[in-house]
Coordinates of N, CA, C and O in Angstrom, one line a residue:
M186 N 117.7 35.1 7.8 CA 119.0 36.2 7.4 C 119.8 37.1 8.2 O 118.6 37.8 8.2
E187 N 120.9 37.1 8.4 CA 121.4 38.2 8.9 C 121.9 39.7 7.5 O 122.5 39.0 7.6
A188 N 120.5 39.7 7.6 CA 120.3 41.0 6.5 C 119.3 41.5 6.4 O 118.3 40.8 6.7
S189 N 119.6 43.1 5.9 CA 118.1 43.8 6.6 C 117.0 44.0 5.5 O 117.2 42.4 3.9
I190 N 115.9 43.5 5.2 CA 114.4 43.2 4.7 C 114.6 44.1 3.3 O 114.7 43.1 2.2
D191 N 115.5 45.3 3.2 CA 115.9 45.6 1.6 C 117.1 45.0 1.5 O 117.1 45.0 -0.1
A192 N 117.9 44.4 1.9 CA 118.9 43.7 1.0 C 118.7 42.6 0.3 O 118.7 42.5 -0.8
V193 N 117.9 41.8 1.5 CA 117.2 40.9 0.9 C 115.7 41.0 -0.7 O 116.4 40.3 -1.4
W194 N 115.4 42.1 -0.3 CA 114.3 42.3 -1.6 C 115.4 43.0 -3.0 O 115.1 42.8 -3.6
A195 N 116.6 43.4 -2.4 CA 117.6 43.8 -3.1 C 117.8 42.5 -4.0 O 117.7 43.2 -5.7
V196 N 118.0 41.8 -3.5 CA 118.5 40.6 -4.6 C 117.7 40.0 -5.6 O 117.4 39.8 -6.7
L197 N 116.2 39.5 -4.5 CA 115.1 39.1 -5.1 C 114.3 40.4 -6.6 O 114.0 39.6 -7.6
A198 N 114.8 41.3 -6.5 CA 114.0 42.8 -7.7 C 115.6 42.7 -8.4 O 115.3 43.3 -10.0
D199 N 117.0 41.6 -8.7 CA 117.8 41.9 -9.6 C 117.6 41.0 -10.7 O 118.0 39.3 -9.7
G200 N 116.4 40.7 -11.6 CA 116.8 39.9 -12.1 C 118.0 39.0 -13.1 O 118.0 37.8 -12.6
W201 N 119.2 40.1 -12.7 CA 120.1 39.6 -13.5 C 121.3 38.7 -12.6 O 121.5 38.1 -12.7
S202 N 120.8 38.6 -10.8 CA 121.1 37.9 -10.0 C 120.8 36.6 -9.9 O 121.4 35.4 -9.1
Y203 N 119.8 36.4 -10.2 CA 118.7 35.4 -10.5 C 119.5 33.7 -10.0 O 119.3 33.1 -9.6
A204 N 120.9 33.4 -11.2 CA 121.8 32.8 -11.4 C 122.8 32.4 -10.9 O 122.8 31.5 -10.1
G205 N 122.5 33.2 -9.6 CA 123.6 33.6 -8.4 C 123.5 32.5 -7.2 O 124.5 32.8 -6.2
W206 N 121.6 33.0 -7.1 CA 121.0 32.2 -5.7 C 119.7 30.9 -5.8 O 119.9 30.1 -5.7
V207 N 119.7 31.2 -7.1 CA 118.9 29.8 -7.5 C 119.7 28.5 -8.0 O 120.0 28.9 -8.9
V208 N 119.5 27.4 -7.3 CA 119.9 26.0 -7.0 C 119.9 26.1 -8.8 O 118.6 25.4 -9.1
G209 N 120.3 25.2 -9.6 CA 119.8 25.0 -10.9 C 120.2 26.0 -12.3 O 120.3 25.6 -13.1
A210 N 119.6 27.1 -11.8 CA 119.9 28.0 -13.1 C 121.5 28.6 -13.5 O 122.3 28.2 -12.7
T211 N 122.2 28.6 -14.8 CA 123.1 28.6 -15.3 C 123.3 29.6 -15.9 O 124.9 30.0 -15.9
H212 N 122.5 29.9 -16.6 CA 122.5 31.4 -17.5 C 122.0 32.3 -17.6 O 120.5 31.2 -17.4
I213 N 121.2 33.9 -17.1 CA 121.1 34.9 -17.3 C 120.4 34.9 -18.9 O 121.5 35.9 -18.9
R214 N 119.9 34.6 -19.7 CA 120.0 35.5 -21.1 C 119.0 37.1 -21.4 O 120.1 37.3 -22.0
D215 N 118.5 36.9 -20.4 CA 117.7 38.9 -20.4 C 116.9 38.9 -19.4 O 116.4 37.8 -19.1
V216 N 116.3 39.4 -19.0 CA 115.0 40.0 -17.5 C 114.4 41.2 -18.2 O 114.7 42.1 -19.1
D217 N 113.4 41.4 -18.3 CA 112.7 42.1 -18.9 C 112.4 43.3 -18.6 O 112.7 43.1 -17.0
T218 N 112.3 44.7 -18.7 CA 112.5 45.9 -18.3 C 111.0 46.0 -17.3 O 109.9 45.4 -17.6
G219 N 111.2 46.3 -16.5 CA 110.0 46.5 -15.5 C 110.2 45.1 -14.2 O 109.7 45.2 -13.2
W220 N 111.3 44.7 -13.9 CA 111.1 43.3 -13.2 C 111.3 44.4 -12.3 O 112.4 44.7 -11.7
P221 N 111.0 43.2 -10.8 CA 109.8 42.7 -10.5 C 108.1 42.3 -10.8 O 107.3 42.2 -10.0
K222 N 107.8 43.3 -11.9 CA 106.5 43.4 -11.4 C 105.5 42.3 -12.2 O 106.3 41.7 -12.9
C223 N 104.7 42.4 -11.9 CA 103.7 41.7 -12.3 C 103.4 40.8 -14.1 O 103.6 42.3 -14.5
G224 N 103.9 40.1 -14.4 CA 104.0 39.5 -15.8 C 105.2 40.0 -16.3 O 105.4 38.9 -17.6
T225 N 106.2 40.3 -15.9 CA 107.6 40.1 -16.3 C 108.7 38.8 -16.4 O 108.7 38.0 -15.0
R226 N 109.4 38.5 -16.5 CA 109.8 37.6 -16.7 C 111.6 37.6 -17.1 O 111.6 38.8 -17.5
I227 N 112.4 36.5 -16.6 CA 113.7 36.2 -16.9 C 113.5 35.3 -17.2 O 112.8 34.3 -17.4
H228 N 114.4 35.2 -18.2 CA 114.7 34.0 -19.4 C 115.7 33.6 -19.1 O 117.5 34.4 -18.8
H229 N 115.8 33.0 -18.5 CA 116.8 31.9 -18.3 C 117.0 30.0 -18.8 O 116.9 29.4 -19.3
S230 N 118.4 29.5 -18.3 CA 118.9 29.1 -19.1 C 119.2 27.6 -17.4 O 119.5 28.5 -15.8
V231 N 119.2 26.7 -17.6 CA 119.1 25.2 -16.4 C 119.6 24.5 -17.1 O 119.5 23.8 -17.9
G232 N 120.8 23.9 -16.0 CA 120.8 22.3 -16.1 C 122.5 22.5 -16.7 O 123.3 23.7 -16.8
P233 N 123.0 21.7 -16.7 CA 125.1 21.3 -17.1 C 124.8 21.1 -18.7 O 124.0 20.9 -19.3
W234 N 125.8 22.0 -19.1 CA 126.3 21.9 -20.5 C 126.5 20.4 -20.6 O 127.5 20.1 -20.6
P235 N 126.4 20.2 -22.2 CA 125.7 20.4 -23.4 C 124.2 20.1 -22.7 O 123.1 20.5 -23.7
L236 N 123.4 19.7 -22.1 CA 122.1 19.4 -21.4 C 121.5 20.7 -21.1 O 120.5 20.5 -20.2
V237 N 121.6 22.0 -21.8 CA 120.9 23.0 -21.1 C 119.4 23.2 -21.7 O 119.3 22.8 -22.7
I238 N 118.5 23.7 -20.6 CA 117.3 23.5 -21.0 C 117.2 25.3 -20.7 O 117.6 26.1 -20.3
Q239 N 116.3 25.7 -22.2 CA 116.6 27.6 -21.7 C 114.5 27.7 -21.8 O 113.9 26.8 -22.2
D240 N 114.3 28.5 -21.2 CA 112.9 28.7 -20.4 C 112.8 30.0 -19.3 O 113.6 30.7 -19.8
T241 N 111.7 30.2 -18.9 CA 111.9 31.9 -18.5 C 111.3 31.2 -17.0 O 110.2 30.3 -16.7
T242 N 110.6 32.1 -16.3 CA 110.2 32.4 -14.8 C 109.7 33.9 -15.0 O 110.6 34.9 -14.9
E243 N 108.0 33.7 -14.4 CA 107.3 35.3 -14.6 C 106.8 35.2 -13.4 O 106.8 34.3 -12.3
V244 N 106.9 36.5 -12.5 CA 106.3 37.0 -11.7 C 104.9 37.3 -12.0 O 104.3 37.5 -13.0
V245 N 104.5 36.3 -11.3 CA 102.7 36.5 -10.8 C 102.4 37.3 -9.3 O 101.0 37.9 -10.3
R246 N 103.1 37.6 -9.1 CA 102.6 38.7 -7.5 C 103.8 39.3 -6.9 O 104.9 38.3 -7.0
C247 N 103.3 40.0 -6.6 CA 104.7 41.0 -6.4 C 104.0 42.2 -5.7 O 103.5 43.3 -5.7
E248 N 105.1 41.9 -4.4 CA 104.5 43.0 -2.8 C 106.0 43.5 -2.3 O 106.2 42.8 -1.5
P249 N 106.3 45.0 -3.3 CA 107.7 44.8 -2.7 C 108.7 44.9 -1.2 O 107.6 45.5 -0.5
S250 N 109.2 44.7 -1.1 CA 109.7 43.8 0.3 C 109.2 43.4 1.3 O 109.3 43.2 2.1
R251 N 108.2 42.6 0.7 CA 106.9 41.6 1.5 C 106.9 40.9 1.0 O 107.3 39.3 1.8
L252 N 106.5 40.0 -0.8 CA 106.3 38.7 -1.2 C 106.5 39.3 -2.5 O 106.3 39.7 -3.0
L253 N 107.2 38.7 -3.2 CA 107.6 37.9 -4.2 C 107.1 36.1 -4.7 O 107.1 35.8 -4.3
E254 N 106.3 36.4 -5.6 CA 105.7 34.7 -6.9 C 106.1 34.6 -7.8 O 105.4 35.6 -8.8
L255 N 106.6 33.4 -7.8 CA 106.9 33.5 -9.1 C 106.5 32.2 -10.2 O 105.9 31.4 -9.5
D256 N 106.2 31.8 -11.1 CA 106.1 31.0 -12.3 C 107.4 30.2 -13.0 O 107.5 31.4 -13.6
A257 N 107.8 29.7 -12.1 CA 109.3 29.0 -12.7 C 109.2 27.8 -13.7 O 108.8 26.6 -13.2
R258 N 109.4 28.3 -15.3 CA 109.2 27.0 -16.4 C 110.2 25.8 -16.3 O 111.6 26.5 -16.1
L259 N 110.5 25.0 -16.3 CA 111.2 24.1 -16.8 C 110.5 23.3 -17.7 O 110.9 21.9 -17.8
W260 N 110.3 23.0 -18.8 CA 109.8 22.3 -19.8 C 111.0 21.6 -20.6 O 111.5 21.9 -21.0
P261 N 111.2 19.7 -20.7 CA 109.3 19.7 -20.7 C 109.8 18.7 -18.8 O 108.3 18.0 -18.4
V262 N 110.0 18.8 -17.9 CA 109.9 18.8 -16.7 C 108.2 19.4 -15.6 O 107.7 18.2 -15.8
G263 N 108.4 20.7 -16.6 CA 107.0 20.8 -15.8 C 107.3 22.4 -15.4 O 107.9 23.1 -15.9
A264 N 106.8 22.5 -14.1 CA 106.1 24.3 -13.9 C 106.1 24.8 -12.5 O 105.5 23.9 -11.8
A265 N 106.9 24.9 -11.6 CA 106.8 25.3 -9.9 C 105.9 27.0 -9.5 O 106.5 27.6 -10.5
R266 N 105.1 27.1 -8.8 CA 105.0 27.9 -8.6 C 105.6 28.2 -7.5 O 105.7 27.4 -5.9
I267 N 106.7 29.5 -6.9 CA 107.4 29.9 -5.2 C 106.7 30.6 -5.2 O 106.8 31.6 -6.0
L268 N 107.0 31.1 -3.6 CA 106.9 31.9 -2.8 C 107.5 32.4 -2.4 O 107.7 31.6 -1.0
F269 N 107.9 33.5 -1.8 CA 109.2 33.7 -1.3 C 107.8 35.0 -0.3 O 107.6 35.9 -0.7
T270 N 108.2 35.5 1.1 CA 107.5 36.1 1.9 C 108.9 36.0 2.9 O 109.4 35.9 2.6
L271 N 108.7 37.8 2.9 CA 109.4 38.3 4.1 C 108.9 39.2 5.1 O 108.1 40.0 4.6
Q272 N 109.8 38.9 6.3 CA 109.0 39.5 7.5 C 110.4 40.1 8.0 O 111.5 39.3 8.8
A273 N 110.7 41.6 8.9 CA 111.7 42.1 9.3 C 111.7 41.6 10.5 O 110.4 41.4 11.0
Q274 N 112.8 40.8 11.3 CA 112.9 40.4 12.3 C 113.9 41.4 13.6 O 113.9 41.5 14.1
G275 N 114.2 42.9 12.6 CA 115.3 43.9 13.5 C 115.5 44.3 12.1 O 115.6 45.1 10.9
M276 N 116.7 45.8 12.9 CA 117.0 46.2 11.5 C 118.0 45.2 10.4 O 118.0 45.6 9.6
E277 N 119.3 44.4 10.7 CA 119.9 43.3 10.2 C 119.5 41.9 9.9 O 120.1 41.3 10.2
L278 N 117.9 41.4 10.4 CA 117.6 40.4 10.6 C 116.0 40.3 9.8 O 114.9 41.3 9.6
T279 N 116.2 38.9 8.4 CA 115.1 39.1 8.0 C 114.3 37.6 8.1 O 115.6 37.1 7.6
Y280 N 113.3 37.3 8.1 CA 112.5 36.1 8.0 C 112.6 35.9 6.7 O 111.7 36.0 6.4
V281 N 112.6 34.7 6.2 CA 112.6 34.4 4.5 C 111.4 33.3 4.6 O 112.8 32.0 5.8
R282 N 110.4 33.2 3.9 CA 109.9 31.4 3.9 C 109.9 31.4 2.3 O 109.6 32.1 1.4
M283 N 110.1 30.3 1.7 CA 109.7 30.0 0.5 C 109.3 28.7 0.5 O 110.3 27.7 1.1
A284 N 108.0 28.7 -0.1 CA 107.2 27.9 -0.7 C 107.5 27.6 -2.2 O 107.1 28.0 -2.7
E285 N 107.6 26.0 -2.2 CA 107.3 26.1 -3.5 C 107.2 24.7 -4.2 O 106.8 23.6 -3.5
R286 N 106.2 24.7 -5.1 CA 105.1 23.0 -5.0 C 104.7 23.2 -7.1 O 104.3 24.4 -8.0
V287 N 104.8 22.3 -7.5 CA 104.8 22.1 -9.3 C 103.0 21.7 -9.0 O 102.7 21.7 -8.5
V288 N 103.2 22.9 -10.3 CA 101.9 22.8 -10.6 C 101.0 22.8 -11.9 O 100.5 22.4 -12.4
R289 N 102.5 22.3 -12.6 CA 102.1 22.0 -14.2 C 103.1 20.9 -14.6 O 104.5 21.4 -14.1
G290 N 102.6 20.3 -15.6 CA 103.7 18.8 -16.1 C 104.3 17.9 -15.6 O 103.1 17.5 -14.4
P291 N 105.0 17.2 -16.4 CA 105.2 15.3 -15.7 C 104.9 15.1 -14.1 O 104.2 14.3 -13.3
S292 N 106.0 16.0 -13.3 CA 106.5 16.3 -12.2 C 105.1 16.4 -10.9 O 105.4 16.5 -9.5
A293 N 104.2 17.6 -12.0 CA 102.9 17.5 -10.8 C 102.6 15.9 -10.3 O 101.3 16.1 -9.2
F294 N 102.3 14.7 -11.2 CA 101.7 14.0 -10.4 C 102.5 13.1 -9.7 O 101.7 12.3 -9.1
L295 N 104.0 13.6 -9.4 CA 104.6 13.0 -8.1 C 104.1 13.6 -6.9 O 103.7 14.0 -6.3
P296 N 103.9 12.5 -6.1 CA 103.5 12.6 -5.1 C 103.8 13.4 -3.8 O 105.3 14.1 -4.0
K297 N 102.8 14.5 -3.2 CA 103.5 15.7 -2.2 C 105.0 15.3 -1.3 O 106.3 16.0 -1.4
F298 N 105.0 14.3 -0.6 CA 106.3 13.3 0.0 C 107.2 13.5 -1.0 O 108.6 13.9 -0.6
V299 N 107.5 13.0 -2.3 CA 108.3 12.8 -3.1 C 108.6 14.2 -3.7 O 110.0 14.5 -3.7
Q300 N 108.3 15.0 -4.0 CA 108.0 16.6 -4.5 C 109.4 17.5 -3.0 O 110.0 17.9 -3.8
D301 N 108.6 16.6 -1.9 CA 109.9 17.6 -1.2 C 110.8 16.5 -0.9 O 111.6 17.9 -0.4
A302 N 110.9 15.8 -0.8 CA 112.2 15.1 -0.6 C 113.1 15.4 -1.8 O 114.8 15.7 -1.3
L303 N 112.8 16.2 -2.9 CA 113.8 16.3 -3.8 C 113.6 17.7 -3.8 O 115.2 18.6 -4.5
L304 N 112.8 18.4 -3.3 CA 113.0 20.0 -3.3 C 113.3 21.2 -1.9 O 114.7 21.8 -2.1
I305 N 113.0 20.2 -1.2 CA 114.2 21.0 0.5 C 115.3 20.6 0.5 O 115.1 22.2 0.5
P306 N 115.4 20.0 0.2 CA 117.2 20.4 0.2 C 117.5 21.5 -0.8 O 118.1 22.4 -0.7
R307 N 117.3 21.2 -2.2 CA 117.6 22.6 -3.3 C 116.9 23.7 -1.9 O 117.2 24.8 -3.0
N308 N 115.7 24.1 -1.9 CA 115.8 25.4 -1.2 C 116.8 25.8 -0.3 O 116.0 26.6 -0.7
K309 N 116.6 24.7 0.4 CA 118.1 25.3 1.4 C 118.5 25.6 1.2 O 119.2 27.3 1.6
E310 N 119.3 25.1 0.5 CA 121.2 25.8 -0.2 C 120.2 27.0 -1.2 O 121.8 27.8 -0.8
T311 N 118.9 27.2 -1.3 CA 118.6 28.3 -2.3 C 118.2 29.6 -1.2 O 119.6 30.7 -1.9
L312 N 117.8 29.2 -0.6 CA 118.0 29.8 0.2 C 119.4 30.6 1.5 O 120.0 31.9 1.4
Q313 N 120.4 29.8 1.2 CA 121.4 29.9 2.4 C 122.2 30.6 0.8 O 122.9 32.1 1.7
R314 N 121.7 30.8 -0.3 CA 122.7 31.4 -1.3 C 122.6 32.8 -1.5 O 123.3 33.7 -1.0
L315 N 120.9 33.2 -1.7 CA 120.0 34.2 -1.3 C 120.2 35.2 0.0 O 121.0 36.7 -0.2
S316 N 120.9 34.4 1.1 CA 121.4 35.0 2.4 C 122.7 35.9 2.5 O 123.1 37.0 2.6
A317 N 123.4 35.0 2.1 CA 124.9 35.2 1.4 C 125.1 36.4 0.3 O 125.7 37.7 0.6
L318 N 124.2 36.9 -1.2 CA 124.5 37.8 -1.6 C 123.6 38.7 -1.0 O 124.4 40.3 -1.2
A319 N 122.3 38.3 0.0 CA 122.0 40.4 0.6 C 123.1 40.5 1.9 O 123.0 41.6 1.7
Q320 N 123.9 39.4 2.2 CA 124.6 40.3 3.2 C 125.7 41.1 3.1 O 126.4 41.8 3.2
G321 N 125.7 40.0 1.6 CA 127.1 41.1 0.5 C 126.3 42.9 0.1 O 127.6 43.3 0.2
R322 N 125.1 42.5 0.0 CA 124.7 43.9 -0.8 C 124.5 45.0 0.3 O 124.8 46.1 0.4
Q323 N 124.6 44.7 1.4 CA 124.4 45.3 3.3 C 126.1 46.8 3.2 O 127.4 46.3 2.8

């Protein structure tokens, strides 16, 4: 991403920005105090109105400016574990890796190649949105 690691982390660390870069998230209802400390949650809505599902995403692991691991729930579909790793490539360039896998619920039974076919295009768009927000914070 053409943004500093601090700018990218600032977006990840701002729970209220979640709906601005996560594809599918439509509304943030609340963000726990202390986000993104382990155990804190974003309370969000997903999907088009009137088919909105209300659920949460919880921080599993956090190493500021380096790593953020989330447990994103979307019941009754399931839940996914999402890992963001950040590595500075220069003053204004950050390598961001996003890995996602479904870990619970009916979607967890889909073969990996099917999950990848569904998640990879969505995650590419998510990273593009994250990049745009991070660039705007510089």
